[in-house]
Amino acid sequence: MIRKAVFGAHPTLAAQRRAAFLRGMRIIAPGTVATAVWGLVTGVAMVKTGLTQAEALGMTLLVYAGSAQLAALPLIAAGAPVWVVLATALVVNLRFVIFSATLQPYFQRFSFGRRVLLGYLTTDLGVAVFVSRYGDCKPEERGSTEQVWVFLGMACANWLAWQPMSVAGIFLAAWVPGHWGLEFTAVLALMAIMLPMLGSKPAAAGAATAAVVAVLAAGFPLKLGLVVAVLCGMVVAMSFDFMLDRRRA
């Protein structure tokens, strides 16, 4: 789709799209290091948990959601019911509903199929960087050629950083000793992605609440403490944001 849209367009428009696409890749480049490390660790973790290489490849290519994958793996290893695994992944990924609502004004003119593809390529880091650059623009300016192709550039760069490293982790898992402590590396990668997103008070309050609840609920069966922590964090963040909006009004 991207290749056809660039090379099949008028030369001037194609040049604008190509320049914006490359600009998006450059903007997101510093964050792709953490994304690549996270992808590698997730690939190793999937195989170490007990998934076959084929199952792990299917998960990384189809799911493409590191936090949901890592949240589901302990449940799969514990033999949890399928509905518990799916519910956990759903709760962990509920933030993408908010992301979709935020991005809707920029991509509403696209067909359903293209919006589904954009949804698949959307990542936390990409949304955070995109909104920080274009979130303050006027409503009539949203969805410009530059904005669309900068977003595509960032999304593709993230995908290319994640998938090859995740696949490498899947095939190298058998040679990775358990005492290397890659779990801590995954935590560091997650922190590198998450910390730039905590610039607002609601986000910081939600993250702090989720962290406290996760510690207190660590003993819950089937690792359901994570689900409770995510829900509590979301409720606090949304409530905090609502209170700030009312105060400003």
PDB file of C-alpha atoms in Angstrom:
ATOM      1  CA  MET A   1       0.000   0.000   0.000  1.00  0.00           C
ATOM      2  CA  ILE A   2       2.744   2.451   0.971  1.00  0.00           C
ATOM      3  CA  ARG A   3       4.886   1.719  -2.090  1.00  0.00           C
ATOM      4  CA  LYS A   4       1.902   2.142  -4.447  1.00  0.00           C
ATOM      5  CA  ALA A   5       0.804   5.369  -2.727  1.00  0.00           C
ATOM      6  CA  VAL A   6       4.283   6.859  -3.083  1.00  0.00           C
ATOM      7  CA  PHE A   7       5.365   5.723  -6.530  1.00  0.00           C
ATOM      8  CA  GLY A   8       1.910   5.783  -8.081  1.00  0.00           C
ATOM      9  CA  ALA A   9       1.249   9.426  -7.189  1.00  0.00           C
ATOM     10  CA  HIS A  10       2.094  12.675  -8.990  1.00  0.00           C
ATOM     11  CA  PRO A  11       5.883  13.275  -8.800  1.00  0.00           C
ATOM     12  CA  THR A  12       5.498  16.337  -6.546  1.00  0.00           C
ATOM     13  CA  LEU A  13       3.072  14.579  -4.208  1.00  0.00           C
ATOM     14  CA  ALA A  14       5.239  11.461  -4.233  1.00  0.00           C
ATOM     15  CA  ALA A  15       8.259  13.536  -3.210  1.00  0.00           C
ATOM     16  CA  GLN A  16       6.295  15.125  -0.337  1.00  0.00           C
ATOM     17  CA  ARG A  17       5.123  11.734   0.882  1.00  0.00           C
ATOM     18  CA  ARG A  18       8.589  10.212   0.638  1.00  0.00           C
ATOM     19  CA  ALA A  19      10.173  13.133   2.512  1.00  0.00           C
ATOM     20  CA  ALA A  20       7.544  12.963   5.294  1.00  0.00           C
ATOM     21  CA  PHE A  21       7.896   9.179   5.536  1.00  0.00           C
ATOM     22  CA  LEU A  22      11.674   9.410   5.946  1.00  0.00           C
ATOM     23  CA  ARG A  23      11.246  12.257   8.435  1.00  0.00           C
ATOM     24  CA  GLY A  24       8.990  10.054  10.529  1.00  0.00           C
ATOM     25  CA  MET A  25      11.581   7.273  10.518  1.00  0.00           C
ATOM     26  CA  ARG A  26      14.278   9.703  11.659  1.00  0.00           C
ATOM     27  CA  ILE A  27      12.062  11.142  14.408  1.00  0.00           C
ATOM     28  CA  ILE A  28      11.337   7.742  15.941  1.00  0.00           C
ATOM     29  CA  ALA A  29      14.825   6.294  15.396  1.00  0.00           C
ATOM     30  CA  PRO A  30      16.140   6.916  18.964  1.00  0.00           C
ATOM     31  CA  GLY A  31      13.234   4.977  20.445  1.00  0.00           C
ATOM     32  CA  THR A  32      13.620   1.989  18.145  1.00  0.00           C
ATOM     33  CA  VAL A  33      16.659   0.804  20.123  1.00  0.00           C
ATOM     34  CA  ALA A  34      14.455   0.068  23.143  1.00  0.00           C
ATOM     35  CA  THR A  35      11.809  -1.400  20.838  1.00  0.00           C
ATOM     36  CA  ALA A  36      14.355  -3.769  19.286  1.00  0.00           C
ATOM     37  CA  VAL A  37      15.629  -4.932  22.689  1.00  0.00           C
ATOM     38  CA  TRP A  38      12.079  -5.476  23.881  1.00  0.00           C
ATOM     39  CA  GLY A  39      11.294  -7.466  20.729  1.00  0.00           C
ATOM     40  CA  LEU A  40      14.367  -9.678  21.215  1.00  0.00           C
ATOM     41  CA  VAL A  41      13.502 -10.413  24.842  1.00  0.00           C
ATOM     42  CA  THR A  42       9.859 -11.105  23.983  1.00  0.00           C
ATOM     43  CA  GLY A  43      10.919 -13.540  21.267  1.00  0.00           C
ATOM     44  CA  VAL A  44      13.117 -15.426  23.725  1.00  0.00           C
ATOM     45  CA  ALA A  45      10.409 -15.355  26.408  1.00  0.00           C
ATOM     46  CA  MET A  46       7.779 -16.888  24.106  1.00  0.00           C
ATOM     47  CA  VAL A  47       9.919 -19.938  23.401  1.00  0.00           C
ATOM     48  CA  LYS A  48      11.178 -20.230  26.989  1.00  0.00           C
ATOM     49  CA  THR A  49       7.550 -20.247  28.168  1.00  0.00           C
ATOM     50  CA  GLY A  50       6.846 -23.328  26.099  1.00  0.00           C
ATOM     51  CA  LEU A  51       5.524 -22.092  22.759  1.00  0.00           C
ATOM     52  CA  THR A  52       6.831 -23.781  19.650  1.00  0.00           C
ATOM     53  CA  GLN A  53       8.746 -21.657  17.166  1.00  0.00           C
ATOM     54  CA  ALA A  54       5.760 -21.703  14.806  1.00  0.00           C
ATOM     55  CA  GLU A  55       3.392 -20.576  17.563  1.00  0.00           C
ATOM     56  CA  ALA A  56       5.808 -17.847  18.644  1.00  0.00           C
ATOM     57  CA  LEU A  57       6.178 -16.608  15.065  1.00  0.00           C
ATOM     58  CA  GLY A  58       2.414 -16.498  14.678  1.00  0.00           C
ATOM     59  CA  MET A  59       2.045 -14.554  17.914  1.00  0.00           C
ATOM     60  CA  THR A  60       4.676 -11.947  17.116  1.00  0.00           C
ATOM     61  CA  LEU A  61       3.423 -11.382  13.558  1.00  0.00           C
ATOM     62  CA  LEU A  62      -0.308 -11.387  14.293  1.00  0.00           C
ATOM     63  CA  VAL A  63      -0.525  -9.933  17.789  1.00  0.00           C
ATOM     64  CA  TYR A  64       2.340  -7.405  17.566  1.00  0.00           C
ATOM     65  CA  ALA A  65       1.728  -6.082  21.076  1.00  0.00           C
ATOM     66  CA  GLY A  66       4.656  -6.662  23.402  1.00  0.00           C
ATOM     67  CA  SER A  67       2.933  -5.824  26.676  1.00  0.00           C
ATOM     68  CA  ALA A  68      -0.042  -8.071  25.875  1.00  0.00           C
ATOM     69  CA  GLN A  69       2.263 -10.878  24.767  1.00  0.00           C
ATOM     70  CA  LEU A  70       4.345 -10.701  27.946  1.00  0.00           C
ATOM     71  CA  ALA A  71       1.195 -10.518  30.071  1.00  0.00           C
ATOM     72  CA  ALA A  72      -0.274 -13.592  28.372  1.00  0.00           C
ATOM     73  CA  LEU A  73       2.832 -15.782  28.578  1.00  0.00           C
ATOM     74  CA  PRO A  74       2.751 -16.481  32.355  1.00  0.00           C
ATOM     75  CA  LEU A  75      -0.925 -17.381  32.045  1.00  0.00           C
ATOM     76  CA  ILE A  76      -0.206 -19.764  29.177  1.00  0.00           C
ATOM     77  CA  ALA A  77       2.610 -21.349  31.194  1.00  0.00           C
ATOM     78  CA  ALA A  78       0.294 -21.716  34.211  1.00  0.00           C
ATOM     79  CA  GLY A  79      -2.350 -23.458  32.092  1.00  0.00           C
ATOM     80  CA  ALA A  80      -4.924 -20.720  32.565  1.00  0.00           C
ATOM     81  CA  PRO A  81      -8.226 -20.990  30.640  1.00  0.00           C
ATOM     82  CA  VAL A  82      -8.240 -19.409  27.203  1.00  0.00           C
ATOM     83  CA  TRP A  83     -10.799 -16.817  28.272  1.00  0.00           C
ATOM     84  CA  VAL A  84      -8.492 -15.620  31.057  1.00  0.00           C
ATOM     85  CA  VAL A  85      -5.593 -15.223  28.598  1.00  0.00           C
ATOM     86  CA  LEU A  86      -7.784 -13.330  26.119  1.00  0.00           C
ATOM     87  CA  ALA A  87      -9.331 -11.152  28.822  1.00  0.00           C
ATOM     88  CA  THR A  88      -5.905 -10.233  30.169  1.00  0.00           C
ATOM     89  CA  ALA A  89      -4.624  -9.295  26.724  1.00  0.00           C
ATOM     90  CA  LEU A  90      -7.793  -7.275  26.127  1.00  0.00           C
ATOM     91  CA  VAL A  91      -7.436  -5.340  29.366  1.00  0.00           C
ATOM     92  CA  VAL A  92      -3.741  -4.650  28.783  1.00  0.00           C
ATOM     93  CA  ASN A  93      -4.526  -3.330  25.298  1.00  0.00           C
ATOM     94  CA  LEU A  94      -7.537  -1.203  26.282  1.00  0.00           C
ATOM     95  CA  ARG A  95      -5.275   1.837  26.024  1.00  0.00           C
ATOM     96  CA  PHE A  96      -5.446   1.455  22.246  1.00  0.00           C
ATOM     97  CA  VAL A  97      -9.102   2.462  22.395  1.00  0.00           C
ATOM     98  CA  ILE A  98      -7.917   5.823  23.724  1.00  0.00           C
ATOM     99  CA  PHE A  99      -5.146   5.929  21.130  1.00  0.00           C
ATOM    100  CA  SER A 100      -7.673   5.268  18.361  1.00  0.00           C
ATOM    101  CA  ALA A 101      -9.943   8.063  19.557  1.00  0.00           C
ATOM    102  CA  THR A 102      -6.943  10.405  19.641  1.00  0.00           C
ATOM    103  CA  LEU A 103      -5.850   9.497  16.106  1.00  0.00           C
ATOM    104  CA  GLN A 104      -9.337   9.365  14.577  1.00  0.00           C
ATOM    105  CA  PRO A 105      -9.398  13.031  13.434  1.00  0.00           C
ATOM    106  CA  TYR A 106      -6.180  12.481  11.479  1.00  0.00           C
ATOM    107  CA  PHE A 107      -7.198   9.299   9.630  1.00  0.00           C
ATOM    108  CA  GLN A 108     -11.005   9.404   9.439  1.00  0.00           C
ATOM    109  CA  ARG A 109     -10.977   9.894   5.661  1.00  0.00           C
ATOM    110  CA  PHE A 110      -9.314   6.531   5.039  1.00  0.00           C
ATOM    111  CA  SER A 111     -11.237   3.371   4.181  1.00  0.00           C
ATOM    112  CA  PHE A 112     -12.007   0.804   6.868  1.00  0.00           C
ATOM    113  CA  GLY A 113      -9.332  -1.577   5.584  1.00  0.00           C
ATOM    114  CA  ARG A 114      -6.621   1.063   5.692  1.00  0.00           C
ATOM    115  CA  ARG A 115      -7.665   2.145   9.185  1.00  0.00           C
ATOM    116  CA  VAL A 116      -7.414  -1.476  10.328  1.00  0.00           C
ATOM    117  CA  LEU A 117      -3.868  -1.635   8.921  1.00  0.00           C
ATOM    118  CA  LEU A 118      -2.980   1.621  10.678  1.00  0.00           C
ATOM    119  CA  GLY A 119      -4.418   0.187  13.892  1.00  0.00           C
ATOM    120  CA  TYR A 120      -2.187  -2.859  13.549  1.00  0.00           C
ATOM    121  CA  LEU A 121       0.884  -0.634  13.075  1.00  0.00           C
ATOM    122  CA  THR A 122       0.021   1.737  15.941  1.00  0.00           C
ATOM    123  CA  THR A 123       2.350   1.618  18.958  1.00  0.00           C
ATOM    124  CA  ASP A 124       2.554   3.443  22.277  1.00  0.00           C
ATOM    125  CA  LEU A 125       5.769   5.198  21.323  1.00  0.00           C
ATOM    126  CA  GLY A 126       4.493   6.210  17.893  1.00  0.00           C
ATOM    127  CA  VAL A 127       1.296   7.709  19.299  1.00  0.00           C
ATOM    128  CA  ALA A 128       3.170   9.586  22.031  1.00  0.00           C
ATOM    129  CA  VAL A 129       5.661  11.134  19.610  1.00  0.00           C
ATOM    130  CA  PHE A 130       3.010  11.896  16.985  1.00  0.00           C
ATOM    131  CA  VAL A 131       0.659  13.622  19.433  1.00  0.00           C
ATOM    132  CA  SER A 132       3.530  15.609  20.950  1.00  0.00           C
ATOM    133  CA  ARG A 133       4.247  17.045  17.493  1.00  0.00           C
ATOM    134  CA  TYR A 134       0.768  17.469  16.018  1.00  0.00           C
ATOM    135  CA  GLY A 135      -1.622  17.378  18.961  1.00  0.00           C
ATOM    136  CA  ASP A 136      -1.924  21.167  19.147  1.00  0.00           C
ATOM    137  CA  CYS A 137      -2.713  21.772  15.475  1.00  0.00           C
ATOM    138  CA  LYS A 138      -6.112  23.166  14.492  1.00  0.00           C
ATOM    139  CA  PRO A 139      -8.910  20.682  13.674  1.00  0.00           C
ATOM    140  CA  GLU A 140      -9.012  21.732  10.025  1.00  0.00           C
ATOM    141  CA  GLU A 141      -5.270  21.076   9.696  1.00  0.00           C
ATOM    142  CA  ARG A 142      -5.416  17.488  10.923  1.00  0.00           C
ATOM    143  CA  GLY A 143      -4.923  14.686   8.430  1.00  0.00           C
ATOM    144  CA  SER A 144      -2.507  16.556   6.164  1.00  0.00           C
ATOM    145  CA  THR A 145      -0.193  14.680   3.822  1.00  0.00           C
ATOM    146  CA  GLU A 146       2.779  15.467   6.043  1.00  0.00           C
ATOM    147  CA  GLN A 147       1.075  14.189   9.211  1.00  0.00           C
ATOM    148  CA  VAL A 148      -0.174  10.967   7.617  1.00  0.00           C
ATOM    149  CA  TRP A 149       3.176  10.049   6.115  1.00  0.00           C
ATOM    150  CA  VAL A 150       5.196  11.032   9.175  1.00  0.00           C
ATOM    151  CA  PHE A 151       2.974   8.674  11.167  1.00  0.00           C
ATOM    152  CA  LEU A 152       3.479   5.913   8.592  1.00  0.00           C
ATOM    153  CA  GLY A 153       7.236   6.437   8.710  1.00  0.00           C
ATOM    154  CA  MET A 154       7.278   6.113  12.493  1.00  0.00           C
ATOM    155  CA  ALA A 155       4.965   3.090  12.432  1.00  0.00           C
ATOM    156  CA  CYS A 156       7.028   1.240   9.834  1.00  0.00           C
ATOM    157  CA  ALA A 157      10.287   2.014  11.649  1.00  0.00           C
ATOM    158  CA  ASN A 158       8.835   0.563  14.861  1.00  0.00           C
ATOM    159  CA  TRP A 159       7.595  -2.538  13.044  1.00  0.00           C
ATOM    160  CA  LEU A 160      10.969  -3.077  11.398  1.00  0.00           C
ATOM    161  CA  ALA A 161      12.726  -2.658  14.743  1.00  0.00           C
ATOM    162  CA  TRP A 162      10.421  -5.119  16.506  1.00  0.00           C
ATOM    163  CA  GLN A 163       9.763  -7.992  14.118  1.00  0.00           C
ATOM    164  CA  PRO A 164      13.296  -8.986  12.986  1.00  0.00           C
ATOM    165  CA  MET A 165      14.574  -8.842  16.567  1.00  0.00           C
ATOM    166  CA  SER A 166      11.585 -10.788  17.881  1.00  0.00           C
ATOM    167  CA  VAL A 167      12.118 -13.450  15.208  1.00  0.00           C
ATOM    168  CA  ALA A 168      15.823 -13.545  16.104  1.00  0.00           C
ATOM    169  CA  GLY A 169      14.899 -14.066  19.757  1.00  0.00           C
ATOM    170  CA  ILE A 170      12.582 -16.931  18.803  1.00  0.00           C
ATOM    171  CA  PHE A 171      15.306 -18.818  16.922  1.00  0.00           C
ATOM    172  CA  LEU A 172      18.094 -17.969  19.372  1.00  0.00           C
ATOM    173  CA  ALA A 173      16.133 -18.837  22.519  1.00  0.00           C
ATOM    174  CA  ALA A 174      17.597 -22.336  22.723  1.00  0.00           C
ATOM    175  CA  TRP A 175      21.118 -20.852  22.984  1.00  0.00           C
ATOM    176  CA  VAL A 176      20.278 -18.161  25.544  1.00  0.00           C
ATOM    177  CA  PRO A 177      21.194 -19.254  29.103  1.00  0.00           C
ATOM    178  CA  GLY A 178      18.550 -18.570  31.721  1.00  0.00           C
ATOM    179  CA  HIS A 179      21.059 -16.870  34.053  1.00  0.00           C
ATOM    180  CA  TRP A 180      21.537 -13.968  31.620  1.00  0.00           C
ATOM    181  CA  GLY A 181      18.614 -12.218  33.268  1.00  0.00           C
ATOM    182  CA  LEU A 182      16.943 -11.020  30.071  1.00  0.00           C
ATOM    183  CA  GLU A 183      13.763 -10.351  32.036  1.00  0.00           C
ATOM    184  CA  PHE A 184      15.450  -7.333  33.596  1.00  0.00           C
ATOM    185  CA  THR A 185      16.523  -6.159  30.144  1.00  0.00           C
ATOM    186  CA  ALA A 186      12.883  -6.263  29.095  1.00  0.00           C
ATOM    187  CA  VAL A 187      11.981  -4.120  32.102  1.00  0.00           C
ATOM    188  CA  LEU A 188      14.638  -1.561  31.131  1.00  0.00           C
ATOM    189  CA  ALA A 189      13.367  -1.490  27.541  1.00  0.00           C
ATOM    190  CA  LEU A 190       9.813  -0.978  28.747  1.00  0.00           C
ATOM    191  CA  MET A 191      10.931   1.855  31.015  1.00  0.00           C
ATOM    192  CA  ALA A 192      12.753   3.550  28.149  1.00  0.00           C
ATOM    193  CA  ILE A 193       9.524   3.527  26.142  1.00  0.00           C
ATOM    194  CA  MET A 194       7.185   4.375  29.011  1.00  0.00           C
ATOM    195  CA  LEU A 195       8.977   7.206  30.832  1.00  0.00           C
ATOM    196  CA  PRO A 196       8.692   9.763  27.969  1.00  0.00           C
ATOM    197  CA  MET A 197       4.922   9.142  28.033  1.00  0.00           C
ATOM    198  CA  LEU A 198       4.520  10.214  31.675  1.00  0.00           C
ATOM    199  CA  GLY A 199       4.752  13.939  31.040  1.00  0.00           C
ATOM    200  CA  SER A 200       1.142  14.628  32.053  1.00  0.00           C
ATOM    201  CA  LYS A 201      -0.261  14.413  35.571  1.00  0.00           C
ATOM    202  CA  PRO A 202      -3.035  11.911  34.656  1.00  0.00           C
ATOM    203  CA  ALA A 203      -0.518   9.553  33.036  1.00  0.00           C
ATOM    204  CA  ALA A 204       1.849   9.792  35.998  1.00  0.00           C
ATOM    205  CA  ALA A 205      -0.985   9.201  38.481  1.00  0.00           C
ATOM    206  CA  GLY A 206      -2.246   6.208  36.547  1.00  0.00           C
ATOM    207  CA  ALA A 207       1.221   4.666  36.262  1.00  0.00           C
ATOM    208  CA  ALA A 208       1.911   5.150  39.977  1.00  0.00           C
ATOM    209  CA  THR A 209      -1.429   3.591  40.901  1.00  0.00           C
ATOM    210  CA  ALA A 210      -0.878   0.615  38.615  1.00  0.00           C
ATOM    211  CA  ALA A 211       2.598   0.054  40.070  1.00  0.00           C
ATOM    212  CA  VAL A 212       1.351   0.069  43.676  1.00  0.00           C
ATOM    213  CA  VAL A 213      -1.623  -2.186  42.929  1.00  0.00           C
ATOM    214  CA  ALA A 214       0.593  -4.602  40.951  1.00  0.00           C
ATOM    215  CA  VAL A 215       2.854  -5.036  43.979  1.00  0.00           C
ATOM    216  CA  LEU A 216      -0.047  -5.459  46.406  1.00  0.00           C
ATOM    217  CA  ALA A 217      -1.859  -7.907  44.104  1.00  0.00           C
ATOM    218  CA  ALA A 218       1.218  -9.947  43.156  1.00  0.00           C
ATOM    219  CA  GLY A 219      -0.168 -12.996  44.955  1.00  0.00           C
ATOM    220  CA  PHE A 220      -3.432 -13.152  43.010  1.00  0.00           C
ATOM    221  CA  PRO A 221      -4.072 -16.495  41.260  1.00  0.00           C
ATOM    222  CA  LEU A 222      -3.358 -16.845  37.532  1.00  0.00           C
ATOM    223  CA  LYS A 223      -1.375 -13.575  37.615  1.00  0.00           C
ATOM    224  CA  LEU A 224      -4.673 -11.649  37.633  1.00  0.00           C
ATOM    225  CA  GLY A 225      -3.051  -8.973  39.780  1.00  0.00           C
ATOM    226  CA  LEU A 226      -1.734  -7.471  36.546  1.00  0.00           C
ATOM    227  CA  VAL A 227      -5.277  -7.124  35.182  1.00  0.00           C
ATOM    228  CA  VAL A 228      -6.430  -5.446  38.394  1.00  0.00           C
ATOM    229  CA  ALA A 229      -3.429  -3.096  38.338  1.00  0.00           C
ATOM    230  CA  VAL A 230      -4.074  -2.035  34.737  1.00  0.00           C
ATOM    231  CA  LEU A 231      -7.764  -1.397  35.413  1.00  0.00           C
ATOM    232  CA  CYS A 232      -7.005   0.647  38.540  1.00  0.00           C
ATOM    233  CA  GLY A 233      -4.369   2.661  36.703  1.00  0.00           C
ATOM    234  CA  MET A 234      -6.750   3.429  33.843  1.00  0.00           C
ATOM    235  CA  VAL A 235      -9.562   4.474  36.201  1.00  0.00           C
ATOM    236  CA  VAL A 236      -7.261   6.814  38.146  1.00  0.00           C
ATOM    237  CA  ALA A 237      -5.745   8.343  34.997  1.00  0.00           C
ATOM    238  CA  MET A 238      -9.142   8.940  33.377  1.00  0.00           C
ATOM    239  CA  SER A 239     -10.621  10.328  36.602  1.00  0.00           C
ATOM    240  CA  PHE A 240      -7.636  12.640  37.045  1.00  0.00           C
ATOM    241  CA  ASP A 241      -7.967  13.850  33.451  1.00  0.00           C
ATOM    242  CA  PHE A 242     -11.714  14.449  33.919  1.00  0.00           C
ATOM    243  CA  MET A 243     -11.097  16.463  37.084  1.00  0.00           C
ATOM    244  CA  LEU A 244      -8.468  18.618  35.364  1.00  0.00           C
ATOM    245  CA  ASP A 245     -10.817  19.279  32.434  1.00  0.00           C
ATOM    246  CA  ARG A 246     -13.593  20.375  34.802  1.00  0.00           C
ATOM    247  CA  ARG A 247     -11.211  22.616  36.693  1.00  0.00           C
ATOM    248  CA  ARG A 248     -10.027  24.262  33.479  1.00  0.00           C
ATOM    249  CA  ALA A 249     -13.636  24.719  32.350  1.00  0.00           C
TER     250      ALA A 249
END
